[in-house]
Coordinates of C-alpha atoms in Angstrom, one line a residue:
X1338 CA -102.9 -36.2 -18.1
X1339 CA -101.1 -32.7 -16.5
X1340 CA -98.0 -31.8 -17.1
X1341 CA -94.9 -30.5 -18.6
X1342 CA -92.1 -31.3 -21.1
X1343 CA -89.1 -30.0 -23.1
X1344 CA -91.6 -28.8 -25.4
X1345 CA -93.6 -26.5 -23.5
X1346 CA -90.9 -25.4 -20.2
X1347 CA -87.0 -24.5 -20.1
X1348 CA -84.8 -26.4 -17.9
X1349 CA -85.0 -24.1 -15.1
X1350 CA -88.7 -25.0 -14.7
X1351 CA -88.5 -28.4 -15.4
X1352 CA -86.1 -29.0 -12.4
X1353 CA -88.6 -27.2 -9.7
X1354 CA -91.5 -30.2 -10.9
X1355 CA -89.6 -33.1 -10.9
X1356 CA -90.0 -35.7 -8.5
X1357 CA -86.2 -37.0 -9.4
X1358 CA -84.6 -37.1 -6.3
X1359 CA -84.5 -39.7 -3.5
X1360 CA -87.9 -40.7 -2.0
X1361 CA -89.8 -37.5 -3.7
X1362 CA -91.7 -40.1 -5.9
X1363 CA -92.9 -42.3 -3.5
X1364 CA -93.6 -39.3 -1.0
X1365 CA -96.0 -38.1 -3.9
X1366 CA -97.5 -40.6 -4.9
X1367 CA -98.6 -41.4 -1.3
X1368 CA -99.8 -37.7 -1.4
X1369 CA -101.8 -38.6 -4.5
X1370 CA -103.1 -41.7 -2.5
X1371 CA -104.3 -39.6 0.5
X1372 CA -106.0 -37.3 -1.6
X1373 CA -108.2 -39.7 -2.8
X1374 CA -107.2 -40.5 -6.3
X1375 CA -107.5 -44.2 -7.0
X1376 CA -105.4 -44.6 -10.2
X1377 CA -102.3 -42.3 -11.0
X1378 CA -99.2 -42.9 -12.5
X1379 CA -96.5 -39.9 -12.1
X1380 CA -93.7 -39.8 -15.0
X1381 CA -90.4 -37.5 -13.6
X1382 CA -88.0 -37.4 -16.3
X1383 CA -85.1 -34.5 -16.6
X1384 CA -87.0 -33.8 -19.6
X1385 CA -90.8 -34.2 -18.5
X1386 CA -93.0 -34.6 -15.3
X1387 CA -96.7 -35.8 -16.4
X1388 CA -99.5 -36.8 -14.3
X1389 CA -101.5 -39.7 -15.7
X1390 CA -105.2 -40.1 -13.8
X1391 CA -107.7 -42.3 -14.4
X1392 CA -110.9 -40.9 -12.5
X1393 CA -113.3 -37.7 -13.3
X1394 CA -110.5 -35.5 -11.4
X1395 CA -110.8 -32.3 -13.3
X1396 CA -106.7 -30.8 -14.7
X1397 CA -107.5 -28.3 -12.7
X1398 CA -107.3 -29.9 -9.3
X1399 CA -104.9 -32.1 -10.5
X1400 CA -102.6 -29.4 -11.4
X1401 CA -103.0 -28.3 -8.0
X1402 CA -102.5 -31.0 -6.7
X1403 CA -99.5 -31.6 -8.6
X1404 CA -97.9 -28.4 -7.3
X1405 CA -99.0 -29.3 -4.0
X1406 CA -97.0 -31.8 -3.9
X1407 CA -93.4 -30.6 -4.8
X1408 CA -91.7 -28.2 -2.3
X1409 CA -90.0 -26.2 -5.0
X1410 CA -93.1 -26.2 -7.4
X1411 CA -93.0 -22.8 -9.3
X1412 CA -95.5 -20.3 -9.6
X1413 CA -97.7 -19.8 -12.3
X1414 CA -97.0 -23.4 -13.0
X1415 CA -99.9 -24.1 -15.2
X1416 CA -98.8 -21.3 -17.8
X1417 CA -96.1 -24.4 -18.8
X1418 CA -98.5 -27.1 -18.6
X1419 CA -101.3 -28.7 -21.0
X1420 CA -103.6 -31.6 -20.8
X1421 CA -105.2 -34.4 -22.4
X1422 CA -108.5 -36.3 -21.9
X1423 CA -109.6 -39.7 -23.2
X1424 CA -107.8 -41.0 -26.6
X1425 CA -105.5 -37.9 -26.3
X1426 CA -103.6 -39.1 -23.5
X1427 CA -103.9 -42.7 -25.3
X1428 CA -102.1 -41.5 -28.0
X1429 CA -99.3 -39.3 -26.3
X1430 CA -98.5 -42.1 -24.1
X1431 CA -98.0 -44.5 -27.0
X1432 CA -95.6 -41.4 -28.5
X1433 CA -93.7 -40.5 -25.3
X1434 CA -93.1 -44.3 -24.7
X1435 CA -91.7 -45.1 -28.0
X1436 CA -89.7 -41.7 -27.9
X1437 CA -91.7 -39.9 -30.2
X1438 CA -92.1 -37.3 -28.4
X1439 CA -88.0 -37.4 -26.7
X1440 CA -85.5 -34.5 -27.2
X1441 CA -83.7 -37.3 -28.8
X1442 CA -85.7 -38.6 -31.4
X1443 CA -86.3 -42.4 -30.6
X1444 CA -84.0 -42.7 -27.6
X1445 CA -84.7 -45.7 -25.7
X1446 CA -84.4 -44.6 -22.2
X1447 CA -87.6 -43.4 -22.2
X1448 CA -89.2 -46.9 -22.0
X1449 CA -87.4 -48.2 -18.7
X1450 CA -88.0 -44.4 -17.2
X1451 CA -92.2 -45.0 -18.0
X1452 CA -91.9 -48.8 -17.0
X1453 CA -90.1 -47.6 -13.6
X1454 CA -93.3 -44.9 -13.1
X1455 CA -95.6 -47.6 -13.7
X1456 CA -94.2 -49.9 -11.4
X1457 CA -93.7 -47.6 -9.0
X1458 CA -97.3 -46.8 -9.2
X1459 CA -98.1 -50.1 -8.8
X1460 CA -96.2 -51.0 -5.7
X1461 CA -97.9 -47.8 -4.2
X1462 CA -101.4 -49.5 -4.9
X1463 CA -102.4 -46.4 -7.6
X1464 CA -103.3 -48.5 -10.4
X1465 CA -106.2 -50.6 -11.6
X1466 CA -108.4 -51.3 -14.4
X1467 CA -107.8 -48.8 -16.7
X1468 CA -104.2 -47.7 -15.9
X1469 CA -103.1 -50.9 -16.0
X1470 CA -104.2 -52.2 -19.3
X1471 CA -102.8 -48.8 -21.0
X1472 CA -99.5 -48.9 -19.7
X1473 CA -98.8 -52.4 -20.3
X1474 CA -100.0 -51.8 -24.3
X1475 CA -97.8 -48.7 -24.3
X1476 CA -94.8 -50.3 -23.4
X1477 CA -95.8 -53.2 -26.0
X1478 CA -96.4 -50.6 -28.5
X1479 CA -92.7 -49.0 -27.9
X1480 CA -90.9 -52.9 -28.1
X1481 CA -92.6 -53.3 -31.5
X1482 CA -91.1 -49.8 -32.8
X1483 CA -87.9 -50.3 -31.6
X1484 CA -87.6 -54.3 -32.7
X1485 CA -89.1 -53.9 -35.8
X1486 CA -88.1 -50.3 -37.1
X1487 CA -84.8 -50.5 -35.4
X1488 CA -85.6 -46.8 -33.9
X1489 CA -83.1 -45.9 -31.7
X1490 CA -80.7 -47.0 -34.4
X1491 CA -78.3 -43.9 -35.1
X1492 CA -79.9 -41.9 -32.4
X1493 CA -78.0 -39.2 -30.6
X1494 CA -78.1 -39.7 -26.9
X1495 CA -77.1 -36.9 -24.5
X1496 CA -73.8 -38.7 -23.9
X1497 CA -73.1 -38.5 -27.2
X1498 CA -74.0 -34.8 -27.6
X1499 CA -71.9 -34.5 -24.7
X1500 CA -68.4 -35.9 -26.2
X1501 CA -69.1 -34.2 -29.7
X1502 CA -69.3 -30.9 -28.3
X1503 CA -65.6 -31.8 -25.7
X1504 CA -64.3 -33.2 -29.4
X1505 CA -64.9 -29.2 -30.5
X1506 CA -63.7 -27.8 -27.6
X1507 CA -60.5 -29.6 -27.0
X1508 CA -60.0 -31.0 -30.2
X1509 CA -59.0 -35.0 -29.3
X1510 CA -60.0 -35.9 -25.8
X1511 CA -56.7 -38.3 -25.7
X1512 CA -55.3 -37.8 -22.4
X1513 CA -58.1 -35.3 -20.8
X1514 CA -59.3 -36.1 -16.9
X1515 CA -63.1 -36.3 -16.3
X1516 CA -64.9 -36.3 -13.3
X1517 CA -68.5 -38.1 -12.9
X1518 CA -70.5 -36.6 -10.3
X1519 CA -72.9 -39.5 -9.6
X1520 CA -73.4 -43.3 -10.7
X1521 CA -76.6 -43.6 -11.9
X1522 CA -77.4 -45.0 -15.7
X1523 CA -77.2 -41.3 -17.1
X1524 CA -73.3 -40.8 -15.7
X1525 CA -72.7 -44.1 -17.0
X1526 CA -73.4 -43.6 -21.0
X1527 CA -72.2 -40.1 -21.2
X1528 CA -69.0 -41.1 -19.3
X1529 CA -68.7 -44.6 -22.1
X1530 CA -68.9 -42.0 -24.8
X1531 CA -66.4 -39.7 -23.3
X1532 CA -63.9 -43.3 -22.7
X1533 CA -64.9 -44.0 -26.5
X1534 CA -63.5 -40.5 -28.0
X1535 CA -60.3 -41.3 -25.5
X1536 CA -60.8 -39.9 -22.5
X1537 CA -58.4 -41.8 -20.2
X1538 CA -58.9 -40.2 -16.7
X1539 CA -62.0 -41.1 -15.2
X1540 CA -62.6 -40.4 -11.5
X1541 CA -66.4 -41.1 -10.0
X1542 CA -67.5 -39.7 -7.1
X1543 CA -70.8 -40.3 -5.4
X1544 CA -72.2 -40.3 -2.1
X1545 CA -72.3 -44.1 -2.2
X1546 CA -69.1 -45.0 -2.8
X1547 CA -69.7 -48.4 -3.3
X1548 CA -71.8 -47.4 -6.3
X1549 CA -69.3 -44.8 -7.5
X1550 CA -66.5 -48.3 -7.1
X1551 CA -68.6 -49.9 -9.2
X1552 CA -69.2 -47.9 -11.9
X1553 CA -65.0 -46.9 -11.5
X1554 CA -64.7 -50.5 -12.5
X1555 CA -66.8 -50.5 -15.3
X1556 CA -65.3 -47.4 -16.8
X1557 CA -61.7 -48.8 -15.6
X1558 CA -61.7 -45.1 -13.6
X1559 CA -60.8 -44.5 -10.2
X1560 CA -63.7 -43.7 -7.0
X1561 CA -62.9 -40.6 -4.9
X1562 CA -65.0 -40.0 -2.0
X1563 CA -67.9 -37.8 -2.5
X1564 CA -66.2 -35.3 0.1
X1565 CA -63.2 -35.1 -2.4
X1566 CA -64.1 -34.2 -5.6
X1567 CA -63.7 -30.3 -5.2
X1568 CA -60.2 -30.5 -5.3
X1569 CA -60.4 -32.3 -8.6
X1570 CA -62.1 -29.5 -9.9
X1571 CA -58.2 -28.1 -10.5
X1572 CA -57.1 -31.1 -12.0
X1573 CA -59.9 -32.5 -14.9
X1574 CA -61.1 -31.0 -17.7
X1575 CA -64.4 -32.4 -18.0
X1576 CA -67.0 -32.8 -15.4
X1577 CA -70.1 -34.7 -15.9
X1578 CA -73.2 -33.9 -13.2
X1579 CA -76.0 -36.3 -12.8
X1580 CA -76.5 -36.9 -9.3
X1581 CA -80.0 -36.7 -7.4
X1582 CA -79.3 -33.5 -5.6
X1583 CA -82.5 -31.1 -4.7
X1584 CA -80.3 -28.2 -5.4
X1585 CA -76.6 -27.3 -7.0
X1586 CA -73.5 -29.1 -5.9
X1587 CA -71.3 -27.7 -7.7
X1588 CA -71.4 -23.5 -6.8
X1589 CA -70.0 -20.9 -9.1
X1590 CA -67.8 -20.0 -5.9
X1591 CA -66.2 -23.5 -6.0
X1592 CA -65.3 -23.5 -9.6
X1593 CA -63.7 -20.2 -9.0
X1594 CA -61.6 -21.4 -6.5
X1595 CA -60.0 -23.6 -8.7
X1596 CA -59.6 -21.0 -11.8
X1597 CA -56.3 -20.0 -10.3
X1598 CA -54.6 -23.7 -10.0
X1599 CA -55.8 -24.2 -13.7
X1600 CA -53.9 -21.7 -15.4
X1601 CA -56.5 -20.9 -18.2
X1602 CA -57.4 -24.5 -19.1
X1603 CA -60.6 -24.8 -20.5
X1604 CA -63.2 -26.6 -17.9
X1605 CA -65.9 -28.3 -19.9
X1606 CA -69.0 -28.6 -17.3
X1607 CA -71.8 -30.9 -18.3
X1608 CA -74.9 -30.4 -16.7
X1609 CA -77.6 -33.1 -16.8
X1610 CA -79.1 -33.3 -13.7
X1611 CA -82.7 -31.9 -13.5
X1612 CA -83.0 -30.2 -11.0
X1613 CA -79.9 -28.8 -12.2
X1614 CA -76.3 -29.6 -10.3
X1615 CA -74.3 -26.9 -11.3
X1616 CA -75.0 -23.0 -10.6
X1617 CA -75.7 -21.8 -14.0
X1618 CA -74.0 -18.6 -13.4
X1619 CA -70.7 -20.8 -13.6
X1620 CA -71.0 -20.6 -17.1
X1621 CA -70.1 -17.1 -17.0
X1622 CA -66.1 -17.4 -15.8
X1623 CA -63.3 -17.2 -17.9
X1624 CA -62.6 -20.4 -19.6
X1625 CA -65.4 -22.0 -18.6
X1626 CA -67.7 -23.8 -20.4
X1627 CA -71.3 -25.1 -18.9
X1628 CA -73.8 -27.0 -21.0
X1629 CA -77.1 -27.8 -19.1
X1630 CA -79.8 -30.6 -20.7
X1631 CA -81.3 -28.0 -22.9
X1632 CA -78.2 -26.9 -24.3
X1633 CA -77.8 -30.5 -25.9
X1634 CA -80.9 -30.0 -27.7
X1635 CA -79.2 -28.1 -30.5
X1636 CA -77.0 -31.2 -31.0
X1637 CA -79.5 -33.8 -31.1
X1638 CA -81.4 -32.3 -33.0
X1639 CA -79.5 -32.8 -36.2
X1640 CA -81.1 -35.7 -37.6
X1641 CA -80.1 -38.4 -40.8
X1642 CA -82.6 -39.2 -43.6
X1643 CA -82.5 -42.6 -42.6
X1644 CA -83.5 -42.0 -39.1
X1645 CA -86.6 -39.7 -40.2
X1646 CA -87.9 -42.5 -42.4
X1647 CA -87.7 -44.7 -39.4
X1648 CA -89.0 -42.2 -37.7
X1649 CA -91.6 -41.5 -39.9
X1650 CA -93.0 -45.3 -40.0
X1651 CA -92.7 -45.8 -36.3
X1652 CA -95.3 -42.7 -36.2
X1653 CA -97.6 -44.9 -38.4
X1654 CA -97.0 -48.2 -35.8
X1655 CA -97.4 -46.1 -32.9
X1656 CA -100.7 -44.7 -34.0
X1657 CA -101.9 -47.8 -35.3
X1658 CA -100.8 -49.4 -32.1
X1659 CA -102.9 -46.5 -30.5
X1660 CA -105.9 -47.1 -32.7
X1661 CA -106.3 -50.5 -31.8
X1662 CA -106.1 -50.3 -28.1
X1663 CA -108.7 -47.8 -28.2
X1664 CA -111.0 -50.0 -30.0
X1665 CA -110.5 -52.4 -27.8
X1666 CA -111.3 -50.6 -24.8
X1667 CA -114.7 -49.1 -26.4
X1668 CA -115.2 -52.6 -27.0
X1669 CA -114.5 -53.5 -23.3
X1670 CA -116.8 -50.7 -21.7
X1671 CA -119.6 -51.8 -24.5
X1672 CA -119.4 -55.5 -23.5
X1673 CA -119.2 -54.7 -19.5
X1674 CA -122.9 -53.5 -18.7
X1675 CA -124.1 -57.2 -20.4
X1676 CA -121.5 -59.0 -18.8
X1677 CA -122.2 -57.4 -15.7
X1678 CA -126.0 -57.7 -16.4
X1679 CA -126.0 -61.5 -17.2
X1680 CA -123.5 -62.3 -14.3
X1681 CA -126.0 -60.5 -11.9
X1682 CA -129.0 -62.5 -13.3
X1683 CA -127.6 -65.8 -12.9
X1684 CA -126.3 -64.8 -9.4
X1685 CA -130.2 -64.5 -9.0
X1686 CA -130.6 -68.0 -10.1
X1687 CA -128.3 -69.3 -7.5
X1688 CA -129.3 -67.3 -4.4
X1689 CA -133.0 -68.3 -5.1
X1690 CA -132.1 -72.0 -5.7
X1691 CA -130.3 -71.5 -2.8
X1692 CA -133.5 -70.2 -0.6
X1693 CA -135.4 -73.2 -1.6
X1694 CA -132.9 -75.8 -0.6
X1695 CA -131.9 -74.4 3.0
X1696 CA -136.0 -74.0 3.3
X1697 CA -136.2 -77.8 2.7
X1698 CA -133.3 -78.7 4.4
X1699 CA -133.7 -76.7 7.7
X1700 CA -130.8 -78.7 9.7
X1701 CA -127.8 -78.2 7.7
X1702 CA -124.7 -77.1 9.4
X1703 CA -122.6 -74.2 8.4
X1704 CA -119.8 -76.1 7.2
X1705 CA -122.5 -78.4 5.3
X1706 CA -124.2 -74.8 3.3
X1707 CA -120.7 -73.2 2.8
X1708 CA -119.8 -76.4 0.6
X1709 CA -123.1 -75.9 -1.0
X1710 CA -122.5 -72.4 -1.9
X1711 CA -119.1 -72.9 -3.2
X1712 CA -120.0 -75.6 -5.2
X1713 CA -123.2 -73.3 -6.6
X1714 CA -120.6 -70.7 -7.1
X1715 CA -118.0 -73.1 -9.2
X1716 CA -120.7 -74.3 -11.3
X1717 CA -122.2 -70.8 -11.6
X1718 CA -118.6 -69.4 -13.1
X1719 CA -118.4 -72.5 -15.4
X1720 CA -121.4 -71.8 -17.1
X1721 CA -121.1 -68.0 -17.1
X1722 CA -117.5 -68.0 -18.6
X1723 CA -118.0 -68.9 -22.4
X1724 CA -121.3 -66.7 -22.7
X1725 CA -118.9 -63.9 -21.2
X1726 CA -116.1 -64.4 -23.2
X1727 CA -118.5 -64.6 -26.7
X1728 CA -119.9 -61.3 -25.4
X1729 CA -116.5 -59.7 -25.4
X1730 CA -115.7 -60.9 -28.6
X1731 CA -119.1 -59.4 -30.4
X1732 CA -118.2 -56.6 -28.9
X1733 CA -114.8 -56.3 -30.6
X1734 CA -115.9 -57.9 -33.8
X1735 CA -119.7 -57.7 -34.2
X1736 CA -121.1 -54.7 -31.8
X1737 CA -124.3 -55.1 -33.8
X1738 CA -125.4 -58.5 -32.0
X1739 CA -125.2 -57.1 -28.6
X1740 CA -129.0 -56.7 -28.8
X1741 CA -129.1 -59.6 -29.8
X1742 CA -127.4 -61.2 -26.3
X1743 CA -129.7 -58.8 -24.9
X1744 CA -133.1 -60.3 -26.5
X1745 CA -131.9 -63.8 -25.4
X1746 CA -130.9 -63.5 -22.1
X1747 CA -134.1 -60.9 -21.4
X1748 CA -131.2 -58.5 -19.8
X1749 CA -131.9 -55.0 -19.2
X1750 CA -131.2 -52.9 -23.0
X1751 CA -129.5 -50.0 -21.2
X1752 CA -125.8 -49.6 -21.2
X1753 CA -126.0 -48.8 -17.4
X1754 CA -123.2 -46.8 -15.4
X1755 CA -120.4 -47.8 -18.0
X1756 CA -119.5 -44.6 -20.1
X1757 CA -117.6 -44.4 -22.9
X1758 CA -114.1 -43.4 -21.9
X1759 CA -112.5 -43.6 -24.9
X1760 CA -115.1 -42.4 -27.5
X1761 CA -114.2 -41.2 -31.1
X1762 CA -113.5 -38.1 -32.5
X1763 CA -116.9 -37.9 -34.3
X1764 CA -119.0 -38.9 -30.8
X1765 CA -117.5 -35.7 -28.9
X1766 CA -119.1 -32.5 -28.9
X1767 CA -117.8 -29.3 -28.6
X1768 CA -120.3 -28.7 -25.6
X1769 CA -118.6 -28.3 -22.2
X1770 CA -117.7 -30.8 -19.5
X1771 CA -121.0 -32.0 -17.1
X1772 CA -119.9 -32.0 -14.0
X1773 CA -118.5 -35.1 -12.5
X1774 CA -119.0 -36.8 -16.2
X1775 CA -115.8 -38.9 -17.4
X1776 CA -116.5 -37.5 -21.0
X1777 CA -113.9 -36.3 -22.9
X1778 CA -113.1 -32.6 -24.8
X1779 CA -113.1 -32.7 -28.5
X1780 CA -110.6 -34.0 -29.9
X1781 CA -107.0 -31.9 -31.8
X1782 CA -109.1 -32.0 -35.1
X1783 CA -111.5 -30.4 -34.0
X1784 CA -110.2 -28.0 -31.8
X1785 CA -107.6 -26.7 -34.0
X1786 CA -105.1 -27.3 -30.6
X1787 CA -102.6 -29.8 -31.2
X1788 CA -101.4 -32.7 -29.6
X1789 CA -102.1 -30.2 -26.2
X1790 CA -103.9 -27.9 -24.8
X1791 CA -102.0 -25.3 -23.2
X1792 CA -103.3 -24.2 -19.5
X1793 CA -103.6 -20.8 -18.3
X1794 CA -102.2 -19.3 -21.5

């Protein structure tokens, strides 16, 4: 994994990597496919933009690659980046699903935005073996901490932030306009919270208006066209931004224009598009108040006892969760070469049996052999499947009679071209990366590093 988050990149970097808007995503991830990377999954989030790759792809190339691929990438962009290898990336999947690793503390956004990456992914024919698996576990993972632990319980979301800090601006928001700038799912709750702390003038705009009706409806607001909301800008005294626009929408020059109609009302400008919708240089008029997605931080951040204990034992599921996957998967890649190796031999079997038949049987047709070789084949998988699945099992459970399964079936001892992708802590070396080798760098503990590893620092 490459890439970026709240944690490691300000808001004004975040928005020039992320692959939010209209059509960028799937654009990438063809440019992903092109470049000959089999298994990718690219998460864009306002607050993060990580490239998940399953292949000996060094981060290097894949940051490159990464930048490659957005218009607006910045430069120097690996200054803000890290990367994992192996269990690392394991592990901070499991966390960033779950929102561990959220501005918000457990918000549960972050599930449907990872699920939406993956299936993305999917439909663009970029995942496979090992992707797959891992994703599907993660999202598991991230339903048990959140059914269980009740983690999002008493969680700040951004719309919340949002209202609380109107509430201190204005005092009671009974009777205050507000005007959405787009309808997607992020307009929608911050505008709910605004409604819920009495806000009682909702106008949407978007540049669908039938979406912007829609979500009027919902929020028992009223849809302007897209085209109109400038002149609004006079009348409201909240405006929420979320749309999917590559650059600002709303200029300082417009909000400006509309200082003199407003007579020194406070304008409360909420900002939480990434890449950004308003001109941040807004924030510096008279009476004018601009909060962008990193602002909110300080709000969210404020967290109950009660939600750090949940907190604190979702950690332990999530790592647990973590744990076990990757034991499953070294159990996988150990039980692979003999499944491989005994599928192979009794293929063998077959195509010899095979040869000896259509030598004694010169004359049959080709319909006649093909129902002979489907009916080897049938037979073939019956008896294969339950030494296959046993092997798989002493894998997970008893790794120590794989020699055994070895001994009996005469199979070749070596563990052949399956490495270990997921090894331990203990089983990596300090040593560098071979070239072209799937093996992983040493792990936090030993490095000293962290969760990650910061790039070009």
């Amino acid at each position: 994994m490459v890439g970026l988050s709240h944690k490691t990149a300000p808001v004004e970097v975040r928005e020039r990597i992320a692959f939010t808007a209209p059509g960028r995503l799937s654009e990438a991830l063809a440019g992903l496919k092109s470049a000959g990377i089999t298994e990718a999954v690219l998460l864009s989030t306002c607050n993060r933009t990580e490239l998940y790759v399953a292949g000996d792809t060094g981060p290097d190339v894949l940051l490159e690659l990464l930048a490659q691929l957005h218009p607006e990438a910045p430069p120097k962009l690996s200054s803000y980046c890290e990367e994992r290898r192996g269990h690392r990336v394991v592990e901070h999947l499991f966390r960033v699903t779950s929102g561990l690793e959220s501005m918000v503390l457990g918000e549960s956004d972050i599930a449907r935005q990872v699920k939406d990456a993956y299936g993305a992914a999917a439909q663009a024919g970029l995942t496979g073996p090992t992707l797959n698996p891992l994703f599907h576990k993660a999202l598991e993972a991230s339903k048990r901490a959140r059914t269980e632990l009740d983690l999002s319980r008493g969680a700040f979301s951004v719309g919340h932030a949002a209202a609380q800090l109107a509430e201190q601006l204005f005092g009671s928001l009974r009777g205050r306009g507000v005007l959405i700038l787009g309808a997607g799912d992020m307009s929608e709750a911050t505008a709910r919270h605004l409604a819920s702390a009495g806000a009682d003038t909702i106008f949407v705009a978007n540049r669908t208006f039938e979406r912007a009706a829609r979500l009027a409806e919902v929020l028992g607001g009223r849809a302007i066209d897209y085209e109109a909301f400038p002149a609004q800008l006079a009348k409201v005294d909240i405006v929420v931004a979320s749309t999917s626009a590559p650059r600002p929408v709303v200029t300082r020059a417009l909000i400006e224009s509309s200082l003199p109609a407003r007579r020194h009302r406070p304008l409360f400008l909420i900002d939480i598009a990434v890449p950004r919708d308003i001109e941040a240089s807004a924030g510096d008029l008279s009476d004018v108040y601009l909060y962008d997605i990193d602002d909110l931080q300080a709000v969210v951040s404020v967290e109950s006892a009660a939600r750090q204990r949940r907190a604190a034992k979702a950690e332990t599921l999530i790592s647990h969760e973590a744990q076990v996957y990757l034991e499953k998967s070294r159990a996988a890649l150990a039980a692979a070469p003999l499944v491989t190796a005994l599928r192979a031999r009794h293929q063998a079997v077959l195509q010899s049996e095979l040869a000896r038949l259509y030598r004694r049987l010169p004359d049959l047709t080709d319909a006649e052999r093909a129902a002979i070789e489907a009916f080897g084949e049938s037979v073939l998988q019956k008896i294969a499947h339950d030494p296959t699945r046993q092997i798989r099992v002493l894998a997970e459970e008893q790794p120590e009679k794989l020699d055994t399964i070895r001994e009996v079936f005469a199979l070749d001892p070596s563990p052949g071209p399956f490495p270990s992708v997921f090894p331990t802590s203990s089983a990596e070396g300090k040593g560098s990366i071979p070239s072209g080798s799937p093996s992983l760098a040493p792990s936090e503990t030993e490095t000293g590093e962290g969760r990650g590893r910061g790039m070009g620092r």
